[in-house]
Amino acid sequence: MFADRAKVFIKSGRGGDGHVSFRRELYVPAGGPDGGDGGRGGDIIFEIDDGLNTLVDFRQVRKYVAKSGEPGGKKRCHGADGKDLVIKVPEGTVIKDFESGKVIADMSGENRREVILKGGKGGLGNMHYATSTMQAPKYAQPGQESQELWVMLELKVIADVGLVGFPNVGKSTLLSRVSNARPKIANYHFTTLDPHLGVVDLGDGAGFVMADIPGLIEGASQGVGLGHDFLRHIERTKVLIHVVDAAATEGRDPVEDIRTINRELDSYNKELMSRPQVIAANKTDVIYDGDKDPVERIRSAFEPEGINVYPISAVSGRGVRELLYAVFDILKNMDSKPVVFEKEFDISGLQAGMNLPYTVEKNQEGEYVVEGPRIEKMLGYTNLESEKGFVFFQNFLKDSGVLQELEKAGIQEGDTVRMYGLVFDYYK
């Protein structure tokens, strides 16, 4: 089965903690602080790999975590940076936030490599906090937390032209005749389970990319059969060729077939119906003399709506060249750049609480209790007995969003705040 969607968890690396240490050398009785900085956490990077054409690998591995930065060391030693994690995807992969469905990035066109989650910054060592009045700071900065996110990867094929229509109307046969694509062809429904791309060469540099979108059925826009999996591949195409069995070899009405598929396209995404569309009335080689001309019936139904009809035989090739040049003429008047989805989700807008997990609650004594592993660790680093250390901790609470959350919880000046063993009164 063609894998064109996958839900995966991604997490950047955490920044390494700054180090607290002091020079200890012979004949240097009062060595200054020499704690080094922590290393930067690794980024999560998505990159196009031209050798890939499905998302099947993401069915096996669903968790991707970059390396964290190393903590700083003595003698001003800088911790090693965490290694970035590069995730390879096929061109046309759209990365969406799983919760909101908003587009984070579209790995298409010129966008071949993008940093999705930034690693946390390394914390500053205590050597940065020495002043004339505080020559031996006993605190350093913790590394910045990582970012994490559940994302949905969706592969939407990139093609100028999409072939749509019911199963077994000759789309695969047409694509194999006019391009270098070699899709499997058989006489039963849903033989094409994955889109096939082919390059149509008209000579003298003229041509376009065509995709055989797997056969649709009524109800596809509601997810019947494999409807949603197939319909998403049409979203990038600029022109639609609606292939129909004009000879009605399976007993279906070709005019009603076209109406049915167009209803599905409109129901799935109304923008699709605003795109140019032509009808390829296929299988004219099996329309026998004496029959009423079904092609004229199709023309009378759709050409008044501005949809041109081209009789063809994908098997013999009759009428195919005229169809291709008509489509190329439409494309010449359109933007040559591929359809790329705009960003909708701002990674920088991730809440501070994601970068620094904590809870703010009011207990029965009326105290505001703040807890979280990073806060506990910061308290262990910081010398709160010094004025400098307390100001440092206050800035930490402000930057992390804790003070803002306390205000949201209704704290007033003079109220008590409890953080593990630390108890103090709140004042702005």
XYZ file of C-alpha atoms in Angstrom:
428
model
C 0.000 0.000 0.000
C 1.284 3.448 -0.898
C 2.293 5.367 2.252
C 1.510 9.045 1.854
C 0.664 10.032 5.452
C 2.480 9.498 8.716
C 2.192 10.861 12.248
C 5.579 11.299 13.942
C 6.992 12.847 17.116
C 9.934 15.238 16.769
C 12.045 16.783 19.537
C 15.085 19.029 19.336
C 18.038 18.710 21.692
C 18.177 20.444 25.047
C 20.932 22.977 25.714
C 23.730 21.913 28.034
C 23.893 23.500 31.500
C 26.461 26.124 32.355
C 29.099 25.019 34.874
C 29.992 26.372 38.306
C 33.694 26.101 39.165
C 36.636 28.199 40.347
C 40.311 28.289 39.485
C 42.388 26.153 41.781
C 46.062 26.739 41.037
C 49.177 26.671 43.152
C 50.158 30.148 44.378
C 46.779 31.592 43.275
C 44.932 31.955 46.601
C 41.763 33.579 45.210
C 41.114 32.124 41.778
C 38.112 33.536 39.950
C 35.146 31.689 38.435
C 36.007 29.566 35.398
C 32.827 27.565 34.736
C 32.284 27.040 30.988
C 29.143 27.361 28.890
C 26.901 24.477 27.915
C 26.662 23.305 24.307
C 23.761 24.041 21.977
C 21.112 21.355 21.517
C 20.710 19.763 18.090
C 18.107 21.022 15.621
C 15.428 18.947 13.881
C 15.928 19.492 10.147
C 13.820 18.166 7.265
C 15.546 17.700 3.907
C 14.389 16.513 0.489
C 15.880 13.246 -0.766
C 15.296 12.769 -4.489
C 15.668 9.008 -4.042
C 12.509 8.758 -1.944
C 8.952 8.669 -3.281
C 6.895 7.435 -0.305
C 6.650 7.988 3.444
C 6.770 4.271 4.178
C 9.892 4.613 6.381
C 7.893 6.696 8.844
C 5.537 3.760 9.403
C 8.440 1.957 11.087
C 10.083 4.814 13.027
C 7.746 7.376 14.599
C 10.020 9.149 17.103
C 12.874 11.478 16.124
C 14.961 13.141 18.851
C 18.081 15.275 18.271
C 21.083 15.101 20.612
C 21.296 17.436 23.603
C 24.233 19.745 24.229
C 26.904 18.729 26.726
C 27.275 20.716 29.985
C 30.128 23.163 30.358
C 33.255 22.189 32.247
C 36.045 23.549 34.381
C 38.698 25.915 33.065
C 36.175 27.686 30.815
C 35.629 24.540 28.764
C 32.638 24.822 26.412
C 30.322 21.828 26.287
C 30.030 20.068 22.923
C 27.047 21.001 20.761
C 24.391 18.356 20.229
C 24.312 16.842 16.738
C 21.490 18.002 14.467
C 19.038 15.353 13.308
C 18.368 15.497 9.560
C 15.153 13.740 8.495
C 14.970 12.851 4.788
C 11.603 13.105 3.015
C 10.440 12.911 -0.619
C 9.789 16.122 -2.494
C 6.197 17.223 -2.062
C 5.994 16.373 1.648
C 3.885 18.831 3.641
C 4.659 19.035 7.366
C 1.648 19.964 9.510
C 1.068 20.509 13.213
C -0.927 17.445 14.224
C -3.218 19.239 16.670
C -4.263 22.193 14.509
C -3.641 20.778 11.022
C -1.800 23.993 10.087
C 1.088 23.878 7.615
C 4.551 24.200 9.191
C 6.536 23.692 5.992
C 6.080 22.461 2.427
C 9.161 20.609 1.220
C 8.706 21.519 -2.432
C 10.265 23.688 -5.107
C 13.231 25.654 -3.807
C 12.516 24.718 -0.192
C 14.778 21.671 -0.016
C 16.016 21.979 3.566
C 14.344 23.598 6.578
C 14.976 23.741 10.312
C 11.670 22.817 11.948
C 12.632 22.782 15.650
C 15.591 24.695 17.075
C 17.748 23.131 19.752
C 17.959 24.825 23.129
C 20.737 27.330 23.762
C 23.522 26.314 26.083
C 23.532 27.890 29.550
C 26.212 30.397 30.531
C 28.842 29.300 33.006
C 29.491 31.183 36.238
C 32.487 32.982 34.678
C 29.954 35.317 33.017
C 28.441 36.495 36.317
C 31.509 37.831 38.075
C 31.347 41.547 38.922
C 33.348 43.909 41.111
C 30.915 43.268 43.954
C 30.274 39.570 43.243
C 33.651 38.008 42.489
C 32.689 34.423 43.269
C 29.214 33.716 41.805
C 27.984 30.286 42.798
C 25.380 29.985 40.101
C 25.287 29.309 36.364
C 22.555 29.297 33.774
C 20.732 26.054 32.964
C 20.545 25.084 29.308
C 17.418 26.056 27.424
C 14.824 23.324 27.111
C 14.139 21.533 23.844
C 11.071 21.917 21.658
C 8.811 18.998 20.852
C 5.850 18.464 18.584
C 3.647 15.828 17.024
C 3.501 16.439 13.283
C 1.592 14.929 10.382
C 3.558 14.321 7.199
C 1.507 14.300 3.998
C 2.925 13.567 0.577
C 1.199 15.511 -2.199
C 2.674 14.724 -5.595
C 4.025 17.600 -7.661
C 2.682 17.618 -11.203
C 1.423 20.220 -13.648
C -1.425 18.025 -14.856
C -3.543 15.475 -13.017
C -5.494 12.651 -14.627
C -8.779 12.055 -12.789
C -11.726 9.785 -13.401
C -13.327 6.530 -12.382
C -11.222 3.361 -12.145
C -10.559 1.488 -15.382
C -11.247 4.393 -17.746
C -7.721 4.313 -19.230
C -5.731 6.818 -17.198
C -2.766 4.506 -16.681
C -2.788 3.533 -20.349
C -2.780 7.184 -21.385
C 0.087 8.050 -19.051
C 2.204 5.135 -20.243
C 1.631 6.145 -23.895
C 2.557 9.818 -23.540
C 5.384 9.694 -20.988
C 8.218 7.670 -19.539
C 6.034 6.377 -16.695
C 5.243 2.676 -16.586
C 2.295 2.170 -14.231
C 0.821 -1.287 -13.740
C -2.238 -1.735 -15.936
C -4.978 -4.278 -15.392
C -8.706 -4.570 -16.007
C -10.037 -4.220 -12.476
C -10.870 -1.368 -10.146
C -8.211 0.249 -7.970
C -5.360 -1.452 -9.789
C -3.446 1.821 -9.365
C -2.939 2.241 -5.644
C -0.327 4.973 -5.841
C 0.101 8.026 -8.079
C 2.501 7.722 -10.991
C 4.389 10.663 -12.427
C 5.468 10.934 -16.030
C 7.230 13.621 -18.055
C 5.412 14.466 -21.278
C 7.925 15.621 -23.925
C 6.379 17.536 -26.832
C 9.736 18.430 -28.406
C 11.643 21.724 -28.694
C 11.743 22.052 -24.915
C 7.966 21.902 -24.576
C 6.459 19.533 -22.046
C 5.010 19.080 -18.584
C 4.722 16.639 -15.692
C 1.590 14.517 -15.585
C 0.275 12.460 -12.671
C -2.066 9.499 -12.854
C -4.219 10.020 -9.764
C -5.698 6.670 -8.692
C -9.302 5.986 -9.659
C -11.948 7.784 -7.633
C -15.385 6.562 -6.654
C -18.524 8.236 -5.407
C -18.091 9.166 -1.758
C -14.327 9.640 -2.059
C -14.515 13.127 -0.520
C -16.011 11.554 2.619
C -13.182 9.041 2.765
C -15.005 6.130 1.107
C -12.534 3.600 -0.208
C -9.161 5.317 -0.416
C -10.722 8.668 -1.302
C -8.866 11.082 0.978
C -5.530 9.383 0.313
C -6.020 9.916 -3.416
C -7.674 13.321 -3.484
C -4.849 15.091 -1.654
C -2.553 14.426 -4.626
C -4.724 16.552 -6.912
C -4.242 19.672 -4.793
C -0.950 20.689 -6.437
C -1.988 20.167 -10.059
C -2.711 23.202 -12.244
C -4.796 21.509 -14.949
C -7.088 18.496 -14.658
C -7.648 16.025 -17.491
C -10.890 14.225 -16.798
C -10.593 10.830 -18.486
C -13.922 9.179 -19.197
C -14.973 5.927 -20.854
C -16.890 7.428 -23.789
C -17.846 3.970 -25.085
C -19.438 3.030 -21.737
C -17.785 -0.393 -21.894
C -18.728 -1.071 -18.254
C -22.294 0.144 -18.635
C -21.841 3.497 -16.858
C -23.080 6.805 -18.261
C -19.987 8.915 -19.163
C -21.796 12.227 -18.578
C -22.936 11.148 -15.119
C -19.423 9.832 -14.373
C -17.991 13.290 -15.006
C -20.665 14.956 -12.889
C -20.045 12.518 -10.042
C -16.265 13.009 -9.984
C -16.626 16.790 -10.178
C -18.960 16.695 -7.188
C -16.321 14.776 -5.262
C -13.630 17.293 -6.204
C -15.848 20.203 -5.192
C -16.777 18.574 -1.901
C -13.125 17.864 -1.039
C -11.710 21.270 -2.012
C -13.749 23.913 -3.821
C -10.589 25.483 -5.253
C -10.117 22.402 -7.441
C -13.184 23.273 -9.497
C -11.756 26.696 -10.321
C -8.788 25.140 -12.083
C -8.780 24.543 -15.847
C -10.216 21.184 -16.845
C -10.461 19.326 -20.135
C -12.230 16.072 -20.892
C -10.461 13.185 -22.605
C -13.267 11.075 -24.109
C -11.366 7.789 -24.185
C -11.986 4.378 -25.815
C -13.314 5.874 -29.056
C -11.735 2.894 -30.824
C -14.553 0.677 -29.523
C -17.410 2.972 -30.543
C -18.994 1.194 -33.490
C -20.722 2.657 -36.555
C -24.450 2.972 -36.151
C -24.200 3.865 -32.467
C -25.225 7.311 -31.418
C -22.092 9.425 -31.103
C -21.439 9.577 -27.322
C -18.663 12.159 -27.808
C -21.147 14.694 -29.181
C -23.394 14.038 -26.200
C -20.473 14.756 -23.837
C -19.632 17.915 -25.801
C -23.168 19.225 -25.671
C -23.210 18.670 -21.904
C -19.864 20.285 -20.984
C -18.547 22.601 -23.709
C -21.247 25.215 -22.885
C -19.624 25.257 -19.412
C -16.231 26.065 -20.952
C -14.826 22.531 -20.653
C -13.408 21.342 -23.979
C -13.800 17.697 -24.996
C -11.123 15.751 -26.934
C -11.960 12.300 -28.334
C -8.986 9.955 -27.921
C -7.937 6.334 -27.900
C -5.188 5.745 -25.335
C -4.602 2.301 -26.876
C -4.115 3.386 -30.515
C -2.938 6.956 -29.775
C -5.606 8.576 -31.931
C -6.362 12.166 -30.823
C -3.802 12.054 -27.996
C -1.411 14.596 -29.525
C -4.196 17.153 -29.979
C -5.142 16.679 -26.299
C -1.578 17.190 -25.080
C -1.008 20.380 -27.100
C -4.312 21.803 -25.877
C -3.234 21.201 -22.284
C 0.212 22.698 -22.968
C -1.388 25.850 -24.369
C -3.321 26.238 -21.103
C -0.162 25.765 -19.028
C 1.774 28.369 -21.059
C -0.544 31.066 -19.706
C -0.167 29.953 -16.095
C 2.515 30.514 -13.446
C 5.342 28.038 -14.074
C 6.225 27.690 -10.386
C 4.904 24.603 -8.593
C 1.983 24.979 -6.219
C 3.533 25.386 -2.749
C 1.435 25.599 0.404
C 2.003 28.681 2.552
C 3.139 28.409 6.166
C 0.301 28.645 8.677
C 1.941 27.486 11.917
C 4.627 29.582 13.625
C 7.085 27.408 15.534
C 8.360 30.451 17.432
C 4.860 30.785 18.825
C 5.195 27.615 20.890
C 4.184 28.479 24.428
C 6.819 29.013 27.057
C 5.260 26.183 28.995
C 6.386 23.771 26.302
C 9.989 24.880 26.749
C 9.798 24.963 30.541
C 7.194 22.598 32.044
C 5.792 23.834 35.336
C 2.546 24.026 37.281
C 1.015 26.948 39.205
C -1.611 26.040 41.817
C -3.168 27.676 44.884
C -3.202 25.450 47.981
C -5.634 25.406 50.922
C -3.462 27.866 52.868
C -3.818 30.418 50.067
C -0.216 29.980 48.937
C 0.674 29.872 45.259
C 2.707 26.720 44.688
C 5.005 26.604 41.657
C 6.652 23.291 40.743
C 8.615 21.915 37.821
C 11.896 20.035 37.268
C 13.656 22.987 35.656
C 12.652 25.326 38.493
C 13.916 22.831 41.054
C 17.203 22.563 39.207
C 17.557 26.357 38.957
C 17.065 26.653 42.726
C 19.899 24.193 43.214
C 22.183 26.305 41.022
C 21.386 29.736 42.374
C 22.753 31.420 45.494
C 19.608 33.187 46.687
C 21.377 34.640 49.749
C 23.105 37.172 47.494
C 21.279 40.109 45.963
C 22.795 39.289 42.574
C 21.643 35.681 42.788
C 18.080 36.635 43.737
C 17.841 39.119 40.838
C 19.153 36.389 38.526
C 16.412 34.030 39.731
C 13.719 36.719 39.336
C 14.773 37.257 35.716
C 14.616 33.512 35.185
C 11.003 33.418 36.462
C 10.055 36.331 34.223
C 11.683 34.945 31.072
C 10.149 31.506 31.582
C 6.615 32.895 31.943
C 6.127 31.852 35.589
C 5.367 35.394 36.774
C 2.830 35.798 33.972
C 1.115 32.545 34.983
C 1.007 33.667 38.630
C -0.755 36.863 37.573
C -3.216 34.854 35.482
C -3.925 32.748 38.571
C -4.929 35.931 40.440
C -1.906 36.570 42.659
C -1.815 39.925 44.476
C 1.041 41.840 46.070
C 1.863 40.380 49.466
C 0.598 36.866 48.592
C 2.881 33.963 49.423
C 4.691 31.930 46.748
C 6.144 28.513 47.520
C 8.717 26.805 45.318
C 9.970 23.626 46.944
C 11.971 24.861 49.986
C 11.773 28.522 48.949
C 8.946 30.683 50.358
C 8.641 34.392 49.612
C 6.077 37.194 49.337
C 5.115 38.377 45.866
C 5.786 42.016 44.940
C 6.057 43.505 41.461
